[in-house]
Amino acid sequence: MSTLFSPVNLIALVLFSAALAWRIYQVTRAPTVPNWAVTACVAGFAAAFLLQQPVVSGEVDALLGRGAARVANNALLACGLCALVIFFLGSALGPRRYRRVVAELVPLAAAIALMIVAMGLTRPELRGLPLGPSTIHDSGVAVFYLGAGLYLIYGLIACAAWIVRYLRVADRNLRIGLRLGAIGMACAAAGSIFRALYIVVAWVFGPVVKILLLLGVPFVIVGGVLFLAGVTYPGVRARVSALRRRGRHRREHEALGPLWTVLVEAFPSIVLRTAPRRGVRLSPRGTHRGHYRRVIEIRDGLVQLSPYLDADFGEVVATDPGAAAAALRAALRRHAAGEASDGRAKQVLPAGADDLESDVQPLLALSAAMTNGK
């Protein structure tokens, strides 16, 4: 089986896919510069991850020359980090952000140019090979990895600092994702620092301190996973909340059925005649729309019946749903019998219920009381 489908890689692929899908969705809804920047960041990291896989890098090297995949991988990582820095700058600097954005592109271009030149100066048999004891003493390899690493250290630390600054003003849900992202970037920066120390010590002074390289790898892996989890968390939480809300609306729609049925039998005209399209009925929007339609229809039915109700009916609904259900059944009988009413509309719900969401709870209690009182 290809290493692309190892357990760790599969987890990373799922996280990258979820994060990129969420960011693309956000861009389609609001194609702003910050949204584009974060999307470019995630896309850059995802592409860099794919280029790390031997099955992909081998094809790239075969097409563009040995070492091309390694250059592209590190360049994409640098571009992803630069996009994230630009996102924070664009959010914080206001009108000054364009000049600062241009300034951020200078070190990015310098780092990429350095990587290309260093790879070209590397001995052909060493191009594209990973950093290790057998390659570190080659000047081209050392300069390549050191240049890439220094830019990553700068970008990771800068982004972590910006995220920590945003933690002070972020809401609770977003704060969790930001905290995960900051910890992930700090871990990745620590791993990059270990790798840079490994390069400097071995290239400049000679000794190969393997522990520095071994420490860097897990820090970078853990940091990348935490960063992806932080980027994905707000979207996942939003989807979970939407699913919970959809399930709650479906349950409330069914629970309101007994109350809705008796009112529709008495006042058929309360049923809204604009039927949803067939495709919408099964969608999340259809669930919410059906729920709100039922609440509106029940409220309209109560208003039409209110001349047969006592003036304090709205308060009775809140304090004693059983008594309100009995009064409602009596009013329905009087209406069906054609008895005269006082002709005045009454408050049919508690005074605090002034929107659809706040109407639901007293209506649910009244519907349950109508069912239990049969």
Coordinates of C-alpha atoms in Angstrom, one line a residue:
M1 CA 0.0 0.0 0.0
S2 CA 1.3 3.5 -0.8
T3 CA 2.6 5.6 2.0
L4 CA 0.0 8.2 0.9
F5 CA -2.6 6.1 2.6
S6 CA -0.9 5.5 5.9
P7 CA -3.0 6.3 9.0
V8 CA -1.2 9.6 9.6
N9 CA -1.5 10.7 6.0
L10 CA -5.1 9.7 5.9
I11 CA -5.9 11.8 8.9
A12 CA -3.9 14.7 7.3
L13 CA -5.8 14.3 4.0
V14 CA -9.2 14.4 5.8
L15 CA -8.2 17.5 7.7
F16 CA -6.8 19.2 4.6
S17 CA -9.9 18.3 2.6
A18 CA -12.3 19.5 5.3
A19 CA -10.4 22.7 5.9
L20 CA -10.1 23.5 2.1
A21 CA -13.7 22.7 1.5
W22 CA -14.8 25.0 4.3
R23 CA -12.6 27.8 3.1
I24 CA -13.8 27.5 -0.5
Y25 CA -17.4 27.6 0.8
Q26 CA -16.5 30.8 2.7
V27 CA -15.0 32.4 -0.3
T28 CA -18.1 31.6 -2.4
R29 CA -20.2 33.3 0.2
A30 CA -17.9 36.3 0.8
P31 CA -15.1 36.7 -1.8
T32 CA -13.1 39.1 0.3
V33 CA -9.3 39.5 0.5
P34 CA -9.0 37.9 4.0
N35 CA -11.1 34.9 2.9
W36 CA -9.0 34.5 -0.2
A37 CA -5.8 34.8 1.8
V38 CA -6.8 32.0 4.3
T39 CA -8.0 29.8 1.4
A40 CA -4.7 30.3 -0.4
C41 CA -2.9 29.4 2.9
V42 CA -4.8 26.1 3.3
A43 CA -4.4 25.3 -0.4
G44 CA -0.7 26.0 -0.3
F45 CA -0.2 23.7 2.8
A46 CA -2.4 21.0 1.2
A47 CA -0.4 21.1 -2.1
A48 CA 2.9 21.0 -0.1
F49 CA 1.7 18.0 1.8
L50 CA 0.9 16.1 -1.4
L51 CA 4.3 17.0 -2.8
Q52 CA 5.9 15.4 0.2
Q53 CA 4.5 12.0 -0.8
P54 CA 7.0 9.9 -2.8
V55 CA 4.3 8.8 -5.3
V56 CA 3.7 12.5 -6.2
S57 CA 7.2 13.9 -5.8
G58 CA 8.6 11.2 -8.1
E59 CA 6.3 12.2 -10.9
V60 CA 7.1 15.9 -10.5
D61 CA 10.9 15.2 -10.5
A62 CA 10.5 13.0 -13.6
L63 CA 8.7 15.8 -15.4
L64 CA 10.7 18.9 -14.3
G65 CA 14.0 17.5 -13.1
R66 CA 15.4 16.0 -9.9
G67 CA 14.8 18.3 -6.9
A68 CA 11.9 20.2 -8.5
A69 CA 9.4 18.6 -6.1
R70 CA 11.5 19.6 -3.1
V71 CA 11.7 23.2 -4.3
A72 CA 8.0 23.3 -5.0
N73 CA 7.1 21.7 -1.7
N74 CA 9.1 24.3 0.3
A75 CA 8.0 27.2 -1.9
L76 CA 4.3 26.3 -1.4
L77 CA 4.8 26.1 2.4
A78 CA 6.4 29.6 2.3
C79 CA 3.6 30.9 0.1
G80 CA 0.9 29.4 2.4
L81 CA 2.6 31.1 5.4
C82 CA 2.9 34.4 3.5
A83 CA -0.8 34.3 2.7
L84 CA -1.6 33.8 6.3
V85 CA 0.6 36.7 7.3
I86 CA -1.2 38.8 4.7
F87 CA -4.6 37.8 6.2
F88 CA -3.6 39.1 9.6
L89 CA -2.0 42.3 8.1
G90 CA -5.1 43.0 6.0
S91 CA -7.4 42.6 9.1
A92 CA -5.3 44.8 11.3
L93 CA -3.6 47.6 9.3
G94 CA -6.6 49.0 7.4
P95 CA -5.6 51.4 4.5
R96 CA -1.9 50.8 5.2
R97 CA -2.1 47.1 4.5
Y98 CA -1.3 47.2 0.8
R99 CA 2.1 48.7 1.3
R100 CA 2.9 46.2 4.0
V101 CA 1.6 43.4 1.9
V102 CA 4.1 44.3 -0.8
A103 CA 6.8 44.4 1.8
E104 CA 5.9 40.9 2.9
L105 CA 6.3 39.6 -0.7
V106 CA 10.0 40.7 -0.7
P107 CA 11.3 38.1 1.8
L108 CA 9.1 35.5 0.3
A109 CA 10.5 36.1 -3.2
A110 CA 14.0 36.1 -1.7
A111 CA 13.5 32.8 0.1
I112 CA 12.1 31.1 -3.0
A113 CA 14.9 32.5 -5.2
L114 CA 17.5 31.3 -2.7
M115 CA 16.0 27.8 -2.7
I116 CA 16.1 27.6 -6.5
V117 CA 19.7 28.8 -6.7
A118 CA 20.7 26.5 -3.9
M119 CA 19.1 23.5 -5.5
G120 CA 20.9 24.4 -8.8
L121 CA 24.2 24.5 -6.9
T122 CA 23.6 21.1 -5.2
R123 CA 25.4 18.1 -6.7
P124 CA 23.0 16.3 -9.1
E125 CA 23.1 13.1 -7.1
L126 CA 22.0 14.9 -3.9
R127 CA 19.2 17.0 -5.4
G128 CA 15.8 16.3 -3.9
L129 CA 17.2 14.1 -1.1
P130 CA 16.0 14.7 2.5
L131 CA 18.1 16.5 5.0
G132 CA 20.3 14.0 6.9
P133 CA 23.9 13.1 7.9
S134 CA 24.7 12.0 4.3
T135 CA 23.6 15.3 2.7
I136 CA 24.1 18.0 5.3
H137 CA 27.7 18.8 4.6
D138 CA 26.9 19.7 1.0
S139 CA 26.7 23.5 0.8
G140 CA 23.8 23.5 -1.7
V141 CA 21.7 21.2 0.5
A142 CA 22.6 23.2 3.7
V143 CA 21.8 26.6 2.1
F144 CA 18.5 25.2 0.6
Y145 CA 17.1 23.9 3.8
L146 CA 18.4 26.7 5.9
G147 CA 16.9 29.3 3.6
A148 CA 13.5 27.5 3.6
G149 CA 13.7 26.9 7.3
L150 CA 14.5 30.5 8.3
Y151 CA 11.5 31.8 6.3
L152 CA 9.2 29.2 7.9
I153 CA 10.5 30.2 11.4
Y154 CA 9.7 33.9 10.6
G155 CA 6.3 33.2 9.2
L156 CA 5.2 30.8 11.9
I157 CA 6.3 33.0 14.7
A158 CA 4.6 36.1 13.1
C159 CA 1.4 34.2 12.6
A160 CA 1.4 32.8 16.1
A161 CA 1.9 36.3 17.5
W162 CA -1.0 37.6 15.4
I163 CA -3.3 34.8 16.6
V164 CA -2.4 35.4 20.2
R165 CA -3.3 39.1 19.7
Y166 CA -6.7 38.1 18.2
L167 CA -7.5 35.8 21.1
R168 CA -8.3 38.9 23.2
V169 CA -11.2 40.0 21.0
A170 CA -12.4 36.7 19.6
D171 CA -15.7 35.1 20.7
R172 CA -15.5 31.8 22.8
N173 CA -16.1 29.4 19.9
L174 CA -13.5 31.1 17.6
R175 CA -11.1 31.4 20.5
I176 CA -10.8 27.6 20.7
G177 CA -9.8 27.3 17.0
L178 CA -7.4 30.2 17.3
R179 CA -5.7 28.7 20.3
L180 CA -5.3 25.4 18.6
G181 CA -3.8 27.2 15.6
A182 CA -1.4 29.2 17.7
I183 CA -0.2 26.2 19.6
G184 CA 0.3 24.3 16.3
M185 CA 2.3 27.1 14.7
A186 CA 4.4 27.5 17.9
C187 CA 5.1 23.7 17.7
A188 CA 6.0 23.9 14.0
A189 CA 8.3 26.9 14.7
A190 CA 10.1 25.0 17.4
G191 CA 10.6 22.1 15.0
S192 CA 11.9 24.4 12.4
I193 CA 14.3 26.0 14.9
F194 CA 15.6 22.5 15.8
R195 CA 16.2 21.8 12.2
A196 CA 18.0 25.1 11.6
L197 CA 20.3 24.4 14.6
Y198 CA 21.0 21.0 13.2
I199 CA 22.0 22.5 9.8
V200 CA 24.2 25.3 11.3
V201 CA 26.0 23.0 13.7
A202 CA 26.7 20.3 11.1
W203 CA 27.5 22.6 8.1
V204 CA 29.5 25.3 10.0
F205 CA 31.2 23.3 12.8
G206 CA 31.1 19.7 11.5
P207 CA 29.4 17.6 14.2
V208 CA 26.1 15.9 13.2
V209 CA 23.8 16.2 16.2
K210 CA 21.0 13.8 15.1
I211 CA 18.8 14.5 18.1
L212 CA 18.2 18.1 16.8
L213 CA 16.8 16.7 13.6
L214 CA 14.9 13.9 15.4
L215 CA 13.3 16.5 17.7
G216 CA 12.2 18.7 14.8
V217 CA 10.2 16.1 12.9
P218 CA 7.5 15.4 15.6
F219 CA 7.2 19.1 16.5
V220 CA 6.5 19.9 12.8
I221 CA 4.0 17.0 12.4
V222 CA 2.1 17.8 15.6
G223 CA 2.1 21.5 14.8
G224 CA 0.7 20.9 11.3
V225 CA -2.1 18.7 12.7
L226 CA -3.0 21.2 15.4
F227 CA -3.0 24.1 12.9
L228 CA -5.4 22.2 10.6
A229 CA -7.6 21.3 13.6
G230 CA -7.7 24.9 14.5
V231 CA -8.6 26.0 11.0
T232 CA -11.2 23.3 10.7
Y233 CA -12.8 23.7 14.2
P234 CA -15.0 26.7 13.6
G235 CA -16.4 25.1 10.4
V236 CA -17.0 21.8 12.1
R237 CA -18.6 23.4 15.1
A238 CA -20.9 25.5 12.8
R239 CA -21.9 22.3 10.9
V240 CA -22.6 20.4 14.2
S241 CA -24.7 23.4 15.5
A242 CA -26.6 23.5 12.2
L243 CA -27.4 19.8 12.4
R244 CA -28.5 20.1 16.0
R245 CA -30.7 23.1 15.1
R246 CA -32.2 21.2 12.2
G247 CA -33.0 18.2 14.4
R248 CA -34.6 20.4 17.0
H249 CA -36.7 22.1 14.4
R250 CA -37.8 18.8 13.1
R251 CA -38.8 17.5 16.6
E252 CA -40.6 20.8 17.4
H253 CA -42.5 20.6 14.0
E254 CA -43.8 17.2 15.0
A255 CA -44.5 18.2 18.6
L256 CA -46.6 21.2 17.4
G257 CA -48.7 18.8 15.2
P258 CA -51.7 18.3 17.7
L259 CA -52.1 22.1 18.3
W260 CA -51.7 22.9 14.6
T261 CA -54.3 20.2 13.6
V262 CA -57.1 21.5 15.7
L263 CA -56.5 25.1 14.7
V264 CA -56.4 24.2 11.0
E265 CA -59.7 22.3 11.3
A266 CA -61.3 25.4 12.8
F267 CA -59.5 27.9 10.5
P268 CA -58.4 26.3 7.2
S269 CA -57.4 29.7 5.8
I270 CA -54.4 29.9 8.2
V271 CA -52.4 27.4 6.1
L272 CA -50.0 29.3 4.0
R273 CA -50.6 28.6 0.3
T274 CA -47.1 29.1 -1.0
A275 CA -45.8 25.6 -1.0
P276 CA -42.0 25.1 -1.0
R277 CA -40.4 23.7 -4.1
R278 CA -39.9 19.9 -4.2
G279 CA -36.1 20.1 -3.9
V280 CA -36.3 22.5 -0.9
R281 CA -38.6 20.2 1.2
L282 CA -35.8 17.7 1.9
S283 CA -33.0 20.3 2.4
P284 CA -32.0 21.9 5.7
R285 CA -33.7 25.1 4.5
G286 CA -36.9 23.1 3.9
T287 CA -36.8 21.8 7.5
H288 CA -36.4 25.3 8.9
R289 CA -39.0 26.8 6.6
G290 CA -41.6 24.1 7.5
H291 CA -40.9 24.7 11.2
Y292 CA -41.4 28.5 10.9
R293 CA -44.5 28.0 8.7
R294 CA -46.1 25.8 11.4
V295 CA -45.4 28.4 14.1
I296 CA -46.8 31.2 12.0
E297 CA -49.9 29.2 11.2
I298 CA -50.5 28.3 14.8
R299 CA -50.0 31.9 15.9
D300 CA -52.4 33.1 13.2
G301 CA -55.0 30.5 14.3
L302 CA -54.8 31.6 17.9
V303 CA -55.2 35.2 16.9
Q304 CA -58.4 34.3 14.9
L305 CA -59.7 32.4 17.9
S306 CA -58.7 35.0 20.4
P307 CA -62.2 36.8 20.5
Y308 CA -63.5 33.6 22.1
L309 CA -60.6 33.5 24.7
D310 CA -60.2 35.4 28.0
A311 CA -58.0 38.4 28.1
D312 CA -55.4 36.6 30.3
F313 CA -55.0 33.6 28.0
G314 CA -51.5 34.6 27.0
E315 CA -50.4 34.6 30.7
V316 CA -52.2 31.3 31.4
V317 CA -50.3 29.6 28.5
A318 CA -47.0 30.5 30.4
T319 CA -48.1 29.6 33.9
D320 CA -50.6 26.7 33.4
P321 CA -50.5 25.1 29.9
G322 CA -53.2 22.5 31.1
A323 CA -55.7 25.3 31.9
A324 CA -54.8 27.1 28.7
A325 CA -55.5 23.9 26.7
A326 CA -58.9 23.5 28.4
A327 CA -59.8 27.1 27.6
L328 CA -58.6 26.6 24.1
R329 CA -60.8 23.5 23.6
A330 CA -63.8 25.4 25.1
A331 CA -63.2 28.3 22.7
L332 CA -63.0 26.0 19.7
R333 CA -66.3 24.4 20.7
R334 CA -67.9 27.8 21.0
H335 CA -66.5 28.8 17.6
A336 CA -67.7 25.6 16.0
A337 CA -71.1 26.1 17.4
G338 CA -71.3 29.6 15.9
E339 CA -71.7 31.3 19.3
A340 CA -71.1 35.1 19.4
S341 CA -67.8 36.4 20.7
D342 CA -66.8 39.8 22.1
G343 CA -65.1 40.6 18.7
R344 CA -61.8 41.7 20.3
A345 CA -58.4 40.2 19.6
K346 CA -56.5 39.1 22.7
Q347 CA -52.9 38.5 23.7
V348 CA -52.5 34.8 22.9
L349 CA -48.9 34.3 24.0
P350 CA -46.8 35.5 26.9
A351 CA -45.9 39.1 26.7
G352 CA -42.2 38.3 26.3
A353 CA -42.8 36.2 23.2
D354 CA -42.2 38.8 20.5
D355 CA -40.5 36.7 17.8
L356 CA -40.8 33.2 16.2
E357 CA -38.1 31.6 18.4
S358 CA -39.6 32.9 21.7
D359 CA -43.1 31.8 20.5
V360 CA -42.0 28.1 20.2
Q361 CA -41.7 27.1 23.9
P362 CA -45.1 28.2 25.1
L363 CA -46.7 26.7 21.9
L364 CA -44.9 23.4 22.6
A365 CA -46.2 23.4 26.1
L366 CA -49.7 24.2 24.9
S367 CA -49.6 21.5 22.2
A368 CA -48.4 18.9 24.7
A369 CA -51.3 19.9 27.0
M370 CA -53.7 19.5 24.2
T371 CA -52.5 16.0 23.5
N372 CA -52.5 15.0 27.2
G373 CA -56.0 16.4 27.8
K374 CA -57.7 14.2 25.2

